[in-house]
């Protein structure tokens, strides 16, 4: 059967994450359920949609990827229009592509990029940004950059992994941690943000060949601990070497995180 | 009594506009009510907060201004922190300033700037932007610019005024209509929006000495009619001269509109 690759954006605030929870008693749906519901209604048969991986409850996506199979006579349908007409407003299909029938959204992924945004004053958070940032207050960006340099590379990331998912190894290659430059604010073209004058939103990007459970949120929690003076960047190598989650600072909140892109 | 000037941002989606509705049976609160509720709880007495003007149901603000009076012994309280701790997340006080006791948020305003955002493809709307744009699909920006040139200046704007509020005159000076350049997208720093390559969100700014009821939304409805070929920009001068709301295109939806700034 023809296979379709979906690129999906969502605001995760009202979802219990990407993946369908077995035996869930929670009232919130998952993004996967919403997509499957549309596909099933169109195809008249149960459909499984395979994502590149889970996102936690409350985490957003700008470029989640998933695949599913459709009968040949339904393959050329305008699936993007169909999905976007029937999905809730907080989920959008950005792109639909016909791919080889052995393409697999999870298995073929060669890497992922996650974005994590901070808001750097505690005086106020702009209501538009509230669902998408962690309002940490001011941070020492240079200290965070120094800590980031220790985290990049191939390591056992057990220290930054929450338990709950079986994995064969905790070794991952964190290709890069970068951040947005001190440039204009998103929304800087509106007069009132412009007068703030300094960039109060900063976004960090984490690119790796794969991520462990809550790894980005745990890495970000450690970067912010360095940025707020609670942890020295020099302590990061021993933290990493300890392979002990209990030693690392607290997990950063879900709302600042977004799955920016899946690489193939 | 000391007078305080508040600069306020809000996401208008869940509010019945700025102003308290007399005899309202609607379940949604207004932004003014939320602010007064906080001030009353702190001061222990009914408080009236005066805004620079109304915003419609569903319209947002980045820089609404309001004033209220407080007893001398409460004037130096950290009012910004108080408001932001007690307000819902979709309203934020960006600034609090002590002003002269004859300052009036509405009467002293010398002008206002409204922003209106369009999303230029109907294939999808990014979930983060959905509450803040009108998804018109592609528009002819040059035709809209030509129409804007006819609307700028001092005119009787009756054609672009919805009835419902008594005013002495419909003459206003529309100082300028400008728009965001074809620059990078908001969110262009995330890989998946960047690959779109062209700016799919465009924002128009309207600056005038004052606005009539739904004037910006009516002006935007006319600009978009020009941008989608339903109206010739050359027809705009006679539309304006007709002073007849029935002749103008439909009102643009509330959600794309934001009160960007009040000028004093």
GROMACS .gro file of N, CA and C in nm, chain A residues 7 9-11 60 62-63 78 80-81 84 89-95 113 115 123-128 130 132 180 189-193 195 203 205 258 260-262, chain B residues 7 9-11 60 62-63 78 80-81 84 89-95 113 115 123-128 130 132 180 189-193 195 203 205 258 260-262:
model
  246
    7UNK      N    1   0.410   1.588   0.799
    7UNK     CA    2   0.483   1.681   0.886
    7UNK      C    3   0.378   1.761   0.962
    9UNK      N    4   0.249   2.014   1.299
    9UNK     CA    5   0.275   2.110   1.408
    9UNK      C    6   0.159   2.103   1.506
   10UNK      N    7   0.190   2.116   1.633
   10UNK     CA    8   0.081   2.124   1.730
   10UNK      C    9   0.121   2.206   1.851
   11UNK      N   10   0.018   2.265   1.911
   11UNK     CA   11   0.032   2.328   2.041
   11UNK      C   12  -0.007   2.220   2.141
   60UNK      N   13   0.519   2.092   2.268
   60UNK     CA   14   0.470   2.134   2.137
   60UNK      C   15   0.553   2.071   2.025
   62UNK      N   16   0.677   2.174   1.604
   62UNK     CA   17   0.672   2.252   1.480
   62UNK      C   18   0.696   2.161   1.361
   63UNK      N   19   0.752   2.042   1.388
   63UNK     CA   20   0.786   1.955   1.276
   63UNK      C   21   0.791   1.807   1.316
   78UNK      N   22  -0.629   1.485  -0.158
   78UNK     CA   23  -0.561   1.600  -0.095
   78UNK      C   24  -0.566   1.580   0.057
   80UNK      N   25  -0.364   1.677   0.293
   80UNK     CA   26  -0.338   1.793   0.380
   80UNK      C   27  -0.468   1.870   0.406
   81UNK      N   28  -0.540   1.894   0.297
   81UNK     CA   29  -0.668   1.966   0.312
   81UNK      C   30  -0.765   1.887   0.400
   84UNK      N   31  -0.648   1.907   0.771
   84UNK     CA   32  -0.662   2.039   0.832
   84UNK      C   33  -0.807   2.084   0.844
   89UNK      N   34  -0.798   2.314   1.583
   89UNK     CA   35  -0.712   2.425   1.541
   89UNK      C   36  -0.571   2.419   1.600
   90UNK      N   37  -0.553   2.341   1.705
   90UNK     CA   38  -0.420   2.336   1.767
   90UNK      C   39  -0.332   2.223   1.710
   91UNK      N   40  -0.378   2.161   1.603
   91UNK     CA   41  -0.295   2.065   1.529
   91UNK      C   42  -0.305   2.101   1.381
   92UNK      N   43  -0.193   2.105   1.311
   92UNK     CA   44  -0.196   2.133   1.167
   92UNK      C   45  -0.099   2.042   1.094
   93UNK      N   46  -0.142   1.994   0.980
   93UNK     CA   47  -0.054   1.917   0.892
   93UNK      C   48   0.013   2.015   0.797
   94UNK      N   49   0.146   2.030   0.811
   94UNK     CA   50   0.220   2.128   0.732
   94UNK      C   51   0.255   2.075   0.594
   95UNK      N   52   0.264   1.944   0.584
   95UNK     CA   53   0.310   1.886   0.458
   95UNK      C   54   0.270   1.738   0.454
  113UNK      N   55   1.581   1.771   1.615
  113UNK     CA   56   1.614   1.901   1.674
  113UNK      C   57   1.498   1.943   1.763
  115UNK      N   58   1.362   2.250   2.031
  115UNK     CA   59   1.382   2.390   2.069
  115UNK      C   60   1.325   2.412   2.208
  123UNK      N   61   0.898   3.988   3.566
  123UNK     CA   62   0.803   4.098   3.588
  123UNK      C   63   0.670   4.067   3.519
  124UNK      N   64   0.676   4.011   3.403
  124UNK     CA   65   0.555   3.975   3.328
  124UNK      C   66   0.593   3.875   3.220
  125UNK      N   67   0.498   3.798   3.175
  125UNK     CA   68   0.517   3.715   3.057
  125UNK      C   69   0.411   3.757   2.955
  126UNK      N   70   0.451   3.788   2.832
  126UNK     CA   71   0.350   3.827   2.733
  126UNK      C   72   0.249   3.714   2.716
  127UNK      N   73   0.121   3.746   2.725
  127UNK     CA   74   0.019   3.640   2.717
  127UNK      C   75   0.033   3.550   2.594
  128UNK      N   76   0.076   3.606   2.482
  128UNK     CA   77   0.091   3.522   2.362
  128UNK      C   78   0.200   3.417   2.378
  130UNK      N   79   0.306   3.299   2.679
  130UNK     CA   80   0.294   3.224   2.805
  130UNK      C   81   0.294   3.073   2.785
  132UNK      N   82   0.439   2.896   2.577
  132UNK     CA   83   0.552   2.847   2.498
  132UNK      C   84   0.690   2.875   2.559
  180UNK      N   85   1.943   3.107   2.002
  180UNK     CA   86   1.912   3.221   1.917
  180UNK      C   87   2.005   3.335   1.955
  189UNK      N   88   0.838   4.364   1.578
  189UNK     CA   89   0.784   4.462   1.484
  189UNK      C   90   0.658   4.530   1.541
  190UNK      N   91   0.608   4.485   1.654
  190UNK     CA   92   0.499   4.559   1.717
  190UNK      C   93   0.561   4.658   1.814
  191UNK      N   94   0.511   4.778   1.815
  191UNK     CA   95   0.577   4.886   1.888
  191UNK      C   96   0.605   4.856   2.035
  192UNK      N   97   0.515   4.785   2.103
  192UNK     CA   98   0.536   4.773   2.246
  192UNK      C   99   0.640   4.672   2.287
  193UNK      N  100   0.660   4.570   2.207
  193UNK     CA  101   0.771   4.481   2.241
  193UNK      C  102   0.903   4.549   2.207
  195UNK      N  103   0.999   4.844   2.239
  195UNK     CA  104   1.053   4.938   2.337
  195UNK      C  105   1.125   4.867   2.451
  203UNK      N  106   1.593   3.119   2.266
  203UNK     CA  107   1.561   2.980   2.236
  203UNK      C  108   1.689   2.899   2.218
  205UNK      N  109   1.857   2.532   2.091
  205UNK     CA  110   1.831   2.420   2.000
  205UNK      C  111   1.922   2.304   2.035
  258UNK      N  112   0.965   2.234   2.228
  258UNK     CA  113   0.899   2.203   2.101
  258UNK      C  114   0.989   2.113   2.016
  260UNK      N  115   1.127   2.059   1.702
  260UNK     CA  116   1.139   2.150   1.588
  260UNK      C  117   1.147   2.075   1.455
  261UNK      N  118   1.221   1.965   1.453
  261UNK     CA  119   1.244   1.898   1.324
  261UNK      C  120   1.293   1.756   1.345
  262UNK      N  121   1.249   1.669   1.257
  262UNK     CA  122   1.302   1.532   1.255
  262UNK      C  123   1.387   1.520   1.129
  271UNK      N  124   0.005   4.970   3.152
  271UNK     CA  125   0.017   4.924   3.013
  271UNK      C  126  -0.008   4.773   3.015
  273UNK      N  127  -0.116   4.393   2.820
  273UNK     CA  128  -0.127   4.306   2.703
  273UNK      C  129  -0.228   4.197   2.735
  274UNK      N  130  -0.305   4.157   2.636
  274UNK     CA  131  -0.394   4.043   2.658
  274UNK      C  132  -0.421   3.967   2.529
  275UNK      N  133  -0.446   3.839   2.547
  275UNK     CA  134  -0.498   3.756   2.439
  275UNK      C  135  -0.649   3.762   2.454
  324UNK      N  136  -0.715   4.137   2.051
  324UNK     CA  137  -0.604   4.129   2.144
  324UNK      C  138  -0.545   4.268   2.170
  326UNK      N  139  -0.145   4.450   2.273
  326UNK     CA  140  -0.005   4.444   2.317
  326UNK      C  141   0.027   4.565   2.402
  327UNK      N  142  -0.056   4.670   2.392
  327UNK     CA  143  -0.025   4.793   2.464
  327UNK      C  144  -0.149   4.874   2.498
  342UNK      N  145   0.419   4.735   4.484
  342UNK     CA  146   0.462   4.681   4.355
  342UNK      C  147   0.338   4.631   4.280
  344UNK      N  148   0.271   4.607   3.964
  344UNK     CA  149   0.288   4.514   3.850
  344UNK      C  150   0.293   4.370   3.900
  345UNK      N  151   0.373   4.348   4.004
  345UNK     CA  152   0.382   4.214   4.060
  345UNK      C  153   0.247   4.167   4.113
  348UNK      N  154   0.013   4.084   3.812
  348UNK     CA  155   0.054   3.966   3.736
  348UNK      C  156   0.044   3.838   3.819
  353UNK      N  157  -0.346   3.405   3.307
  353UNK     CA  158  -0.226   3.406   3.224
  353UNK      C  159  -0.243   3.477   3.091
  354UNK      N  160  -0.367   3.499   3.049
  354UNK     CA  161  -0.387   3.565   2.920
  354UNK      C  162  -0.400   3.717   2.931
  355UNK      N  163  -0.372   3.771   3.049
  355UNK     CA  164  -0.363   3.916   3.068
  355UNK      C  165  -0.234   3.943   3.144
  356UNK      N  166  -0.157   4.042   3.099
  356UNK     CA  167  -0.034   4.078   3.171
  356UNK      C  168  -0.019   4.229   3.178
  357UNK      N  169   0.023   4.278   3.292
  357UNK     CA  170   0.056   4.419   3.307
  357UNK      C  171   0.203   4.436   3.274
  358UNK      N  172   0.230   4.509   3.163
  358UNK     CA  173   0.367   4.523   3.114
  358UNK      C  174   0.441   4.635   3.187
  359UNK      N  175   0.363   4.731   3.237
  359UNK     CA  176   0.426   4.847   3.298
  359UNK      C  177   0.325   4.919   3.388
  377UNK      N  178  -0.227   5.295   1.768
  377UNK     CA  179  -0.178   5.210   1.660
  377UNK      C  180  -0.240   5.071   1.679
  379UNK      N  181  -0.264   4.677   1.507
  379UNK     CA  182  -0.196   4.584   1.416
  379UNK      C  183  -0.296   4.478   1.372
  387UNK      N  184  -0.350   2.643   0.302
  387UNK     CA  185  -0.314   2.502   0.316
  387UNK      C  186  -0.312   2.461   0.463
  388UNK      N  187  -0.262   2.549   0.546
  388UNK     CA  188  -0.255   2.522   0.690
  388UNK      C  189  -0.234   2.654   0.761
  389UNK      N  190  -0.271   2.661   0.886
  389UNK     CA  191  -0.235   2.774   0.971
  389UNK      C  192  -0.156   2.717   1.089
  390UNK      N  193  -0.037   2.771   1.116
  390UNK     CA  194   0.039   2.718   1.230
  390UNK      C  195  -0.043   2.732   1.358
  391UNK      N  196  -0.055   2.625   1.434
  391UNK     CA  197  -0.139   2.630   1.553
  391UNK      C  198  -0.106   2.746   1.648
  392UNK      N  199   0.023   2.782   1.657
  392UNK     CA  200   0.057   2.894   1.747
  392UNK      C  201  -0.001   3.026   1.700
  394UNK      N  202  -0.275   3.054   1.500
  394UNK     CA  203  -0.418   3.046   1.468
  394UNK      C  204  -0.503   3.152   1.539
  396UNK      N  205  -0.434   3.444   1.619
  396UNK     CA  206  -0.385   3.580   1.599
  396UNK      C  207  -0.382   3.626   1.455
  444UNK      N  208   0.435   4.511   0.761
  444UNK     CA  209   0.565   4.450   0.786
  444UNK      C  210   0.631   4.421   0.653
  453UNK      N  211   1.326   3.116   1.298
  453UNK     CA  212   1.445   3.054   1.355
  453UNK      C  213   1.422   2.906   1.386
  454UNK      N  214   1.298   2.860   1.372
  454UNK     CA  215   1.277   2.716   1.385
  454UNK      C  216   1.284   2.657   1.245
  455UNK      N  217   1.352   2.547   1.232
  455UNK     CA  218   1.384   2.494   1.098
  455UNK      C  219   1.262   2.476   1.006
  456UNK      N  220   1.148   2.434   1.060
  456UNK     CA  221   1.041   2.400   0.968
  456UNK      C  222   0.966   2.518   0.909
  457UNK      N  223   0.960   2.628   0.981
  457UNK     CA  224   0.901   2.745   0.918
  457UNK      C  225   0.998   2.803   0.816
  459UNK      N  226   1.194   2.670   0.609
  459UNK     CA  227   1.198   2.610   0.477
  459UNK      C  228   1.083   2.658   0.389
  467UNK      N  229   0.177   4.173   0.864
  467UNK     CA  230   0.103   4.254   0.960
  467UNK      C  231   0.091   4.397   0.909
  469UNK      N  232  -0.021   4.793   1.001
  469UNK     CA  233  -0.033   4.884   1.116
  469UNK      C  234  -0.115   5.006   1.074
  522UNK      N  235  -0.501   4.352   1.691
  522UNK     CA  236  -0.443   4.379   1.823
  522UNK      C  237  -0.421   4.529   1.840
  524UNK      N  238  -0.197   4.778   1.938
  524UNK     CA  239  -0.052   4.770   1.956
  524UNK      C  240  -0.002   4.876   2.054
  525UNK      N  241  -0.058   4.997   2.046
  525UNK     CA  242  -0.002   5.105   2.126
  525UNK      C  243  -0.099   5.222   2.135
  526UNK      N  244  -0.102   5.286   2.249
  526UNK     CA  245  -0.178   5.410   2.267
  526UNK      C  246  -0.076   5.522   2.282
   0.00000   0.00000   0.00000
